[in-house]
Each structure stands twice: as C-alpha cells, then as structure tokens.
Amino acid sequence: IGQGVGRWGNFTNQEAFGCNTDSIFGMNGGTIQRFIINNYDDLTTGSGVVMDPSKPVHPCFLYESVWCILGFILLAIFAAKFRKYDGQIFLMYIGWYGLGRFFIEGLRVDQLLIGHTGIAVTQVVCICIFVGGLIGMVLGHRKSKAC
C-alpha cells in the first residue's frame, strides 16, 4: 500500500509520465511541457516517439498507484483465505508488481533502451521479476505439497 500511496509524489513533481494520450486520465502542466521541450530534440524521444507538449500525457504514476492498491486488496484477500506456505504472498506480490510495471513502463518515454532495439531495460527487469515470482510460486507450491 505504501508503494501505491508513494507514487503520488510523482504527481506532485509532475514526473513519471508517458507518451501523449487522449485518455480522460491524461495530465498536463508547465513542468511536463518544459521537460518535453527541453529534453527531446525535435520533440522526439530516444525511442522515436514524437511528443507534443501541448497535449496531455499518460499519468504512469496513477496507473501504478491503482495497480499497487488493487494488488494489496487482492493479496490481502488471498492471504486471509487461501495462503498455503510461507513466502507465497511475497512471491505473488513480486509477480503482480513485475507484470503491471512491465506494461506501465511501455508507456513511459524517459527510458534507458537496450541499444536501438526499442526495448527498455526496466521492462526486461520487470519480466525477470515476474518470471522469478512465478518460478518461486511453482517451487513453493511443490514444496508445500511434499510436506
């Protein structure tokens, strides 16, 4: 829940935003406009996305905040009713977080890319976290059945 609430600091700082959007959730502000104008040559990001400082952008912090709070609610329900072994909720959390963050990072424009592949380093890390969580859950499930 702390992560979900903590993301609102990104709103205060007008950071952690994505590409332009026509979504009802789009946000805009002077800090965002200045960032786009000052950091992207010809308003084109390193990944080739053209940014228009006059249009709203995806509020990635909001998406992550909602994802984290929803994850907390679902994991709390699961923990109370279905938890089978120690560490299961942690493994589910990192799987949940990695999956959500992978898609959210796909919207971001301020990413470190792997060469000219268009793949963000953060997305690779998120997939590794997700897969690690899945592997841990499978191993934990097998171990709990063996006991």
Short mmCIF file of N, CA and C in Angstrom, two decimals:
data_model
loop_
_atom_site.label_atom_id
_atom_site.label_comp_id
_atom_site.label_asym_id
_atom_site.label_seq_id
_atom_site.Cartn_x
_atom_site.Cartn_y
_atom_site.Cartn_z
N ILE A 1 0.84 -1.19 0.00
CA ILE A 1 0.00 0.00 0.00
C ILE A 1 0.88 1.24 0.00
N GLY A 2 2.05 1.13 0.62
CA GLY A 2 2.98 2.25 0.65
C GLY A 2 3.43 2.66 -0.74
N GLN A 3 3.64 1.68 -1.59
CA GLN A 3 4.04 2.00 -2.97
C GLN A 3 2.93 2.72 -3.70
N GLY A 4 1.71 2.28 -3.50
CA GLY A 4 0.57 2.92 -4.16
C GLY A 4 0.40 4.36 -3.75
N VAL A 5 0.58 4.63 -2.46
CA VAL A 5 0.46 6.00 -1.95
C VAL A 5 1.70 6.81 -2.34
N GLY A 6 2.86 6.18 -2.25
CA GLY A 6 4.11 6.87 -2.54
C GLY A 6 4.21 7.39 -3.96
N ARG A 7 3.56 6.75 -4.89
CA ARG A 7 3.59 7.19 -6.29
C ARG A 7 2.98 8.58 -6.48
N TRP A 8 2.19 9.02 -5.54
CA TRP A 8 1.59 10.35 -5.68
C TRP A 8 2.62 11.47 -5.56
N GLY A 9 3.81 11.15 -5.07
CA GLY A 9 4.90 12.12 -5.09
C GLY A 9 5.29 12.45 -6.52
N ASN A 10 5.16 11.47 -7.42
CA ASN A 10 5.43 11.72 -8.84
C ASN A 10 4.43 12.72 -9.42
N PHE A 11 3.19 12.69 -8.93
CA PHE A 11 2.19 13.67 -9.38
C PHE A 11 2.59 15.07 -8.91
N THR A 12 2.99 15.17 -7.66
CA THR A 12 3.40 16.46 -7.12
C THR A 12 4.57 17.03 -7.92
N ASN A 13 5.49 16.18 -8.30
CA ASN A 13 6.67 16.62 -9.05
C ASN A 13 6.44 16.65 -10.56
N GLN A 14 5.26 16.23 -11.01
CA GLN A 14 4.93 16.13 -12.43
C GLN A 14 6.00 15.35 -13.18
N GLU A 15 6.23 14.13 -12.70
CA GLU A 15 7.22 13.25 -13.32
C GLU A 15 6.61 11.86 -13.48
N ALA A 16 7.37 10.95 -14.04
CA ALA A 16 6.91 9.57 -14.28
C ALA A 16 5.67 9.57 -15.16
N PHE A 17 5.76 10.28 -16.26
CA PHE A 17 4.64 10.32 -17.19
C PHE A 17 5.02 9.58 -18.47
N GLY A 18 4.00 9.31 -19.28
CA GLY A 18 4.21 8.58 -20.51
C GLY A 18 4.05 9.44 -21.74
N CYS A 19 3.77 8.78 -22.83
CA CYS A 19 3.60 9.48 -24.11
C CYS A 19 2.26 10.22 -24.13
N ASN A 20 2.04 10.98 -25.16
CA ASN A 20 0.78 11.72 -25.30
C ASN A 20 -0.41 10.78 -25.36
N THR A 21 -1.55 11.28 -24.87
CA THR A 21 -2.76 10.48 -24.85
C THR A 21 -3.99 11.37 -24.99
N ASP A 22 -5.07 10.77 -25.47
CA ASP A 22 -6.37 11.44 -25.50
C ASP A 22 -7.27 10.89 -24.40
N SER A 23 -6.71 10.06 -23.53
CA SER A 23 -7.45 9.44 -22.44
C SER A 23 -8.00 10.49 -21.48
N ILE A 24 -9.10 10.16 -20.84
CA ILE A 24 -9.67 11.08 -19.83
C ILE A 24 -8.73 11.24 -18.64
N PHE A 25 -7.77 10.32 -18.49
CA PHE A 25 -6.83 10.40 -17.38
C PHE A 25 -5.60 11.24 -17.72
N GLY A 26 -5.48 11.69 -18.96
CA GLY A 26 -4.31 12.46 -19.37
C GLY A 26 -4.07 13.66 -18.49
N MET A 27 -2.81 14.00 -18.28
CA MET A 27 -2.46 15.16 -17.46
C MET A 27 -1.49 16.05 -18.23
N ASN A 28 -1.46 17.29 -17.84
CA ASN A 28 -0.58 18.25 -18.46
C ASN A 28 -0.21 19.29 -17.43
N GLY A 29 0.87 19.96 -17.64
CA GLY A 29 1.30 21.00 -16.72
C GLY A 29 2.56 21.65 -17.24
N GLY A 30 2.88 22.78 -16.66
CA GLY A 30 4.05 23.54 -17.09
C GLY A 30 5.34 22.77 -16.97
N THR A 31 5.50 22.03 -15.88
CA THR A 31 6.72 21.25 -15.69
C THR A 31 6.85 20.17 -16.75
N ILE A 32 5.74 19.52 -17.07
CA ILE A 32 5.75 18.48 -18.11
C ILE A 32 6.08 19.10 -19.46
N GLN A 33 5.44 20.21 -19.78
CA GLN A 33 5.70 20.88 -21.07
C GLN A 33 7.17 21.28 -21.19
N ARG A 34 7.72 21.87 -20.13
CA ARG A 34 9.13 22.28 -20.16
C ARG A 34 10.04 21.07 -20.31
N PHE A 35 9.72 19.98 -19.62
CA PHE A 35 10.54 18.77 -19.73
C PHE A 35 10.56 18.27 -21.17
N ILE A 36 9.41 18.20 -21.79
CA ILE A 36 9.32 17.72 -23.18
C ILE A 36 10.12 18.62 -24.11
N ILE A 37 9.93 19.92 -23.99
CA ILE A 37 10.61 20.88 -24.87
C ILE A 37 12.12 20.86 -24.66
N ASN A 38 12.55 20.78 -23.40
CA ASN A 38 13.98 20.88 -23.08
C ASN A 38 14.75 19.58 -23.24
N ASN A 39 14.08 18.44 -23.26
CA ASN A 39 14.80 17.16 -23.25
C ASN A 39 14.73 16.35 -24.53
N TYR A 40 13.87 16.72 -25.45
CA TYR A 40 13.74 15.92 -26.66
C TYR A 40 14.00 16.78 -27.88
N ASP A 41 15.10 16.43 -28.58
CA ASP A 41 15.42 17.14 -29.82
C ASP A 41 14.29 16.94 -30.81
N ASP A 42 13.85 18.00 -31.42
CA ASP A 42 12.74 17.95 -32.38
C ASP A 42 11.50 17.27 -31.78
N LEU A 43 11.41 17.29 -30.43
CA LEU A 43 10.30 16.70 -29.68
C LEU A 43 10.15 15.20 -29.90
N THR A 44 11.28 14.55 -30.28
CA THR A 44 11.27 13.10 -30.49
C THR A 44 12.10 12.45 -29.38
N THR A 45 11.53 11.44 -28.72
CA THR A 45 12.23 10.75 -27.64
C THR A 45 13.28 9.81 -28.21
N GLY A 46 14.11 9.26 -27.33
CA GLY A 46 15.13 8.31 -27.74
C GLY A 46 14.54 7.06 -28.37
N SER A 47 13.29 6.73 -28.02
CA SER A 47 12.65 5.55 -28.60
C SER A 47 11.87 5.89 -29.87
N GLY A 48 11.99 7.14 -30.33
CA GLY A 48 11.35 7.53 -31.59
C GLY A 48 9.92 8.04 -31.45
N VAL A 49 9.44 8.19 -30.23
CA VAL A 49 8.07 8.70 -30.01
C VAL A 49 8.10 10.22 -30.12
N VAL A 50 7.22 10.76 -30.94
CA VAL A 50 7.12 12.21 -31.09
C VAL A 50 6.17 12.73 -30.01
N MET A 51 6.65 13.71 -29.25
CA MET A 51 5.86 14.28 -28.15
C MET A 51 5.35 15.66 -28.53
N ASP A 52 4.11 15.94 -28.17
CA ASP A 52 3.51 17.26 -28.36
C ASP A 52 3.30 17.87 -26.98
N PRO A 53 4.08 18.91 -26.64
CA PRO A 53 3.98 19.48 -25.29
C PRO A 53 2.62 20.10 -24.98
N SER A 54 1.82 20.35 -26.00
CA SER A 54 0.51 20.96 -25.77
C SER A 54 -0.58 19.93 -25.46
N LYS A 55 -0.26 18.63 -25.64
CA LYS A 55 -1.25 17.57 -25.39
C LYS A 55 -0.97 16.88 -24.06
N PRO A 56 -2.02 16.30 -23.47
CA PRO A 56 -1.84 15.57 -22.21
C PRO A 56 -0.99 14.31 -22.39
N VAL A 57 -0.44 13.84 -21.29
CA VAL A 57 0.39 12.64 -21.29
C VAL A 57 -0.22 11.60 -20.34
N HIS A 58 0.19 10.34 -20.53
CA HIS A 58 -0.26 9.28 -19.65
C HIS A 58 0.29 9.51 -18.24
N PRO A 59 -0.55 9.48 -17.21
CA PRO A 59 -0.07 9.60 -15.83
C PRO A 59 0.37 8.23 -15.30
N CYS A 60 1.55 7.80 -15.68
CA CYS A 60 2.02 6.46 -15.31
C CYS A 60 2.02 6.25 -13.80
N PHE A 61 2.28 7.32 -13.04
CA PHE A 61 2.25 7.20 -11.59
C PHE A 61 0.86 6.77 -11.11
N LEU A 62 -0.20 7.29 -11.75
CA LEU A 62 -1.58 6.95 -11.37
C LEU A 62 -1.86 5.48 -11.68
N TYR A 63 -1.45 5.04 -12.85
CA TYR A 63 -1.66 3.65 -13.22
C TYR A 63 -0.97 2.71 -12.23
N GLU A 64 0.27 3.06 -11.88
CA GLU A 64 0.99 2.21 -10.94
C GLU A 64 0.38 2.26 -9.55
N SER A 65 -0.07 3.43 -9.14
CA SER A 65 -0.71 3.57 -7.83
C SER A 65 -1.95 2.68 -7.73
N VAL A 66 -2.80 2.75 -8.74
CA VAL A 66 -4.02 1.93 -8.76
C VAL A 66 -3.64 0.45 -8.80
N TRP A 67 -2.65 0.08 -9.61
CA TRP A 67 -2.21 -1.30 -9.72
C TRP A 67 -1.73 -1.83 -8.36
N CYS A 68 -0.94 -1.02 -7.66
CA CYS A 68 -0.40 -1.44 -6.36
C CYS A 68 -1.50 -1.57 -5.31
N ILE A 69 -2.42 -0.64 -5.27
CA ILE A 69 -3.51 -0.71 -4.29
C ILE A 69 -4.43 -1.88 -4.60
N LEU A 70 -4.74 -2.10 -5.87
CA LEU A 70 -5.54 -3.26 -6.25
C LEU A 70 -4.82 -4.55 -5.87
N GLY A 71 -3.52 -4.60 -6.11
CA GLY A 71 -2.73 -5.77 -5.73
C GLY A 71 -2.78 -6.00 -4.23
N PHE A 72 -2.68 -4.93 -3.44
CA PHE A 72 -2.76 -5.06 -1.98
C PHE A 72 -4.10 -5.68 -1.57
N ILE A 73 -5.18 -5.19 -2.13
CA ILE A 73 -6.52 -5.70 -1.79
C ILE A 73 -6.63 -7.19 -2.15
N LEU A 74 -6.24 -7.53 -3.37
CA LEU A 74 -6.33 -8.93 -3.80
C LEU A 74 -5.44 -9.84 -2.98
N LEU A 75 -4.21 -9.40 -2.69
CA LEU A 75 -3.30 -10.23 -1.91
C LEU A 75 -3.76 -10.36 -0.46
N ALA A 76 -4.37 -9.32 0.09
CA ALA A 76 -4.90 -9.40 1.46
C ALA A 76 -6.03 -10.43 1.52
N ILE A 77 -6.90 -10.42 0.54
CA ILE A 77 -7.99 -11.41 0.49
C ILE A 77 -7.41 -12.81 0.33
N PHE A 78 -6.45 -12.95 -0.58
CA PHE A 78 -5.83 -14.26 -0.81
C PHE A 78 -5.14 -14.74 0.46
N ALA A 79 -4.41 -13.85 1.13
CA ALA A 79 -3.68 -14.23 2.35
C ALA A 79 -4.63 -14.73 3.43
N ALA A 80 -5.78 -14.08 3.54
CA ALA A 80 -6.74 -14.46 4.59
C ALA A 80 -7.43 -15.78 4.30
N LYS A 81 -7.61 -16.12 3.04
CA LYS A 81 -8.43 -17.29 2.70
C LYS A 81 -7.69 -18.47 2.09
N PHE A 82 -6.60 -18.21 1.37
CA PHE A 82 -6.02 -19.28 0.55
C PHE A 82 -4.53 -19.53 0.75
N ARG A 83 -3.85 -18.75 1.55
CA ARG A 83 -2.40 -18.87 1.70
C ARG A 83 -2.03 -20.27 2.17
N LYS A 84 -1.03 -20.88 1.50
CA LYS A 84 -0.63 -22.26 1.79
C LYS A 84 0.77 -22.39 2.40
N TYR A 85 1.68 -21.46 2.09
CA TYR A 85 3.05 -21.61 2.57
C TYR A 85 3.69 -20.25 2.79
N ASP A 86 4.72 -20.24 3.64
CA ASP A 86 5.45 -19.01 3.93
C ASP A 86 6.11 -18.48 2.66
N GLY A 87 6.00 -17.21 2.45
CA GLY A 87 6.60 -16.57 1.28
C GLY A 87 5.68 -16.49 0.07
N GLN A 88 4.55 -17.15 0.13
CA GLN A 88 3.64 -17.19 -1.03
C GLN A 88 3.14 -15.79 -1.39
N ILE A 89 2.76 -15.01 -0.41
CA ILE A 89 2.22 -13.67 -0.68
C ILE A 89 3.32 -12.78 -1.26
N PHE A 90 4.53 -12.89 -0.74
CA PHE A 90 5.65 -12.11 -1.29
C PHE A 90 5.89 -12.46 -2.75
N LEU A 91 5.91 -13.75 -3.05
CA LEU A 91 6.14 -14.19 -4.44
C LEU A 91 5.01 -13.72 -5.35
N MET A 92 3.79 -13.78 -4.86
CA MET A 92 2.67 -13.29 -5.65
C MET A 92 2.78 -11.78 -5.87
N TYR A 93 3.23 -11.08 -4.84
CA TYR A 93 3.39 -9.63 -4.96
C TYR A 93 4.42 -9.27 -6.03
N ILE A 94 5.59 -9.92 -5.99
CA ILE A 94 6.59 -9.53 -6.98
C ILE A 94 6.15 -9.92 -8.39
N GLY A 95 5.42 -11.01 -8.51
CA GLY A 95 4.87 -11.37 -9.82
C GLY A 95 3.87 -10.33 -10.29
N TRP A 96 2.96 -9.94 -9.41
CA TRP A 96 1.93 -8.94 -9.71
C TRP A 96 2.59 -7.61 -10.09
N TYR A 97 3.53 -7.18 -9.26
CA TYR A 97 4.18 -5.89 -9.49
C TYR A 97 4.97 -5.90 -10.79
N GLY A 98 5.73 -6.96 -11.03
CA GLY A 98 6.53 -7.05 -12.25
C GLY A 98 5.66 -7.01 -13.50
N LEU A 99 4.53 -7.72 -13.47
CA LEU A 99 3.63 -7.74 -14.62
C LEU A 99 3.05 -6.35 -14.90
N GLY A 100 2.53 -5.71 -13.87
CA GLY A 100 1.95 -4.38 -14.06
C GLY A 100 2.98 -3.36 -14.49
N ARG A 101 4.12 -3.39 -13.84
CA ARG A 101 5.16 -2.42 -14.16
C ARG A 101 5.68 -2.60 -15.58
N PHE A 102 5.71 -3.83 -16.09
CA PHE A 102 6.14 -4.07 -17.47
C PHE A 102 5.29 -3.26 -18.44
N PHE A 103 3.98 -3.31 -18.28
CA PHE A 103 3.09 -2.60 -19.20
C PHE A 103 3.14 -1.09 -18.97
N ILE A 104 3.24 -0.68 -17.72
CA ILE A 104 3.31 0.75 -17.42
C ILE A 104 4.60 1.35 -18.00
N GLU A 105 5.70 0.63 -17.85
CA GLU A 105 6.97 1.12 -18.41
C GLU A 105 6.91 1.24 -19.92
N GLY A 106 6.07 0.46 -20.57
CA GLY A 106 5.90 0.56 -22.02
C GLY A 106 5.31 1.89 -22.45
N LEU A 107 4.65 2.58 -21.54
CA LEU A 107 4.07 3.89 -21.84
C LEU A 107 5.04 5.04 -21.60
N ARG A 108 6.06 4.79 -20.80
CA ARG A 108 7.00 5.85 -20.41
C ARG A 108 7.88 6.26 -21.59
N VAL A 109 8.32 7.49 -21.56
CA VAL A 109 9.18 7.99 -22.64
C VAL A 109 10.59 8.29 -22.15
N ASP A 110 10.81 8.27 -20.85
CA ASP A 110 12.12 8.60 -20.29
C ASP A 110 12.86 7.32 -19.88
N GLN A 111 13.04 6.42 -20.85
CA GLN A 111 13.60 5.11 -20.56
C GLN A 111 15.01 4.95 -21.10
N LEU A 112 15.75 4.09 -20.43
CA LEU A 112 17.05 3.66 -20.93
C LEU A 112 16.79 2.44 -21.81
N LEU A 113 17.12 2.56 -23.08
CA LEU A 113 16.84 1.47 -24.03
C LEU A 113 18.07 0.60 -24.22
N ILE A 114 17.83 -0.65 -24.59
CA ILE A 114 18.91 -1.58 -24.91
C ILE A 114 19.28 -1.35 -26.37
N GLY A 115 20.36 -0.67 -26.59
CA GLY A 115 20.79 -0.35 -27.95
C GLY A 115 19.70 0.36 -28.73
N HIS A 116 19.49 -0.07 -29.96
CA HIS A 116 18.45 0.51 -30.81
C HIS A 116 17.28 -0.47 -30.96
N THR A 117 17.08 -1.30 -29.96
CA THR A 117 16.05 -2.34 -30.03
C THR A 117 14.65 -1.80 -29.73
N GLY A 118 14.59 -0.68 -29.02
CA GLY A 118 13.29 -0.16 -28.60
C GLY A 118 12.79 -0.84 -27.33
N ILE A 119 13.60 -1.74 -26.77
CA ILE A 119 13.23 -2.45 -25.54
C ILE A 119 13.87 -1.73 -24.36
N ALA A 120 13.06 -1.39 -23.37
CA ALA A 120 13.56 -0.67 -22.21
C ALA A 120 14.19 -1.65 -21.22
N VAL A 121 15.29 -1.22 -20.61
CA VAL A 121 15.97 -2.02 -19.59
C VAL A 121 14.99 -2.35 -18.46
N THR A 122 14.17 -1.39 -18.07
CA THR A 122 13.23 -1.62 -16.98
C THR A 122 12.21 -2.70 -17.33
N GLN A 123 11.82 -2.79 -18.59
CA GLN A 123 10.87 -3.83 -18.97
C GLN A 123 11.51 -5.22 -18.88
N VAL A 124 12.78 -5.32 -19.24
CA VAL A 124 13.49 -6.59 -19.11
C VAL A 124 13.57 -6.99 -17.64
N VAL A 125 13.91 -6.03 -16.79
CA VAL A 125 13.97 -6.30 -15.35
C VAL A 125 12.60 -6.74 -14.83
N CYS A 126 11.55 -6.07 -15.27
CA CYS A 126 10.19 -6.40 -14.83
C CYS A 126 9.80 -7.82 -15.24
N ILE A 127 10.14 -8.21 -16.45
CA ILE A 127 9.82 -9.57 -16.89
C ILE A 127 10.61 -10.58 -16.06
N CYS A 128 11.86 -10.28 -15.75
CA CYS A 128 12.66 -11.18 -14.91
C CYS A 128 12.05 -11.32 -13.52
N ILE A 129 11.57 -10.21 -12.96
CA ILE A 129 10.92 -10.24 -11.66
C ILE A 129 9.64 -11.07 -11.72
N PHE A 130 8.85 -10.86 -12.76
CA PHE A 130 7.61 -11.60 -12.94
C PHE A 130 7.89 -13.11 -13.05
N VAL A 131 8.83 -13.46 -13.91
CA VAL A 131 9.18 -14.88 -14.11
C VAL A 131 9.75 -15.47 -12.82
N GLY A 132 10.58 -14.71 -12.13
CA GLY A 132 11.13 -15.17 -10.85
C GLY A 132 10.04 -15.45 -9.84
N GLY A 133 9.05 -14.57 -9.79
CA GLY A 133 7.91 -14.78 -8.89
C GLY A 133 7.14 -16.04 -9.25
N LEU A 134 6.93 -16.25 -10.55
CA LEU A 134 6.22 -17.45 -10.99
C LEU A 134 6.99 -18.72 -10.64
N ILE A 135 8.28 -18.72 -10.91
CA ILE A 135 9.11 -19.88 -10.60
C ILE A 135 9.07 -20.15 -9.10
N GLY A 136 9.21 -19.08 -8.31
CA GLY A 136 9.16 -19.23 -6.86
C GLY A 136 7.83 -19.81 -6.38
N MET A 137 6.73 -19.37 -7.00
CA MET A 137 5.41 -19.89 -6.61
C MET A 137 5.28 -21.36 -6.97
N VAL A 138 5.76 -21.75 -8.13
CA VAL A 138 5.68 -23.16 -8.54
C VAL A 138 6.50 -24.01 -7.57
N LEU A 139 7.73 -23.57 -7.27
CA LEU A 139 8.58 -24.33 -6.36
C LEU A 139 7.98 -24.37 -4.95
N GLY A 140 7.45 -23.24 -4.50
CA GLY A 140 6.81 -23.20 -3.19
C GLY A 140 5.59 -24.09 -3.12
N HIS A 141 4.82 -24.13 -4.17
CA HIS A 141 3.63 -24.98 -4.21
C HIS A 141 4.02 -26.46 -4.16
N ARG A 142 5.05 -26.81 -4.92
CA ARG A 142 5.52 -28.20 -4.92
C ARG A 142 6.03 -28.61 -3.54
N LYS A 143 6.79 -27.69 -2.92
CA LYS A 143 7.35 -27.96 -1.60
C LYS A 143 6.25 -28.10 -0.55
N SER A 144 5.23 -27.27 -0.65
CA SER A 144 4.13 -27.33 0.34
C SER A 144 3.33 -28.61 0.19
N LYS A 145 3.24 -29.15 -1.02
CA LYS A 145 2.52 -30.41 -1.22
C LYS A 145 3.33 -31.60 -0.72
N ALA A 146 4.67 -31.46 -0.77
CA ALA A 146 5.54 -32.55 -0.34
C ALA A 146 5.54 -32.71 1.18
N CYS A 147 5.24 -31.65 1.88
CA CYS A 147 5.26 -31.69 3.36
C CYS A 147 4.04 -32.34 3.94
#
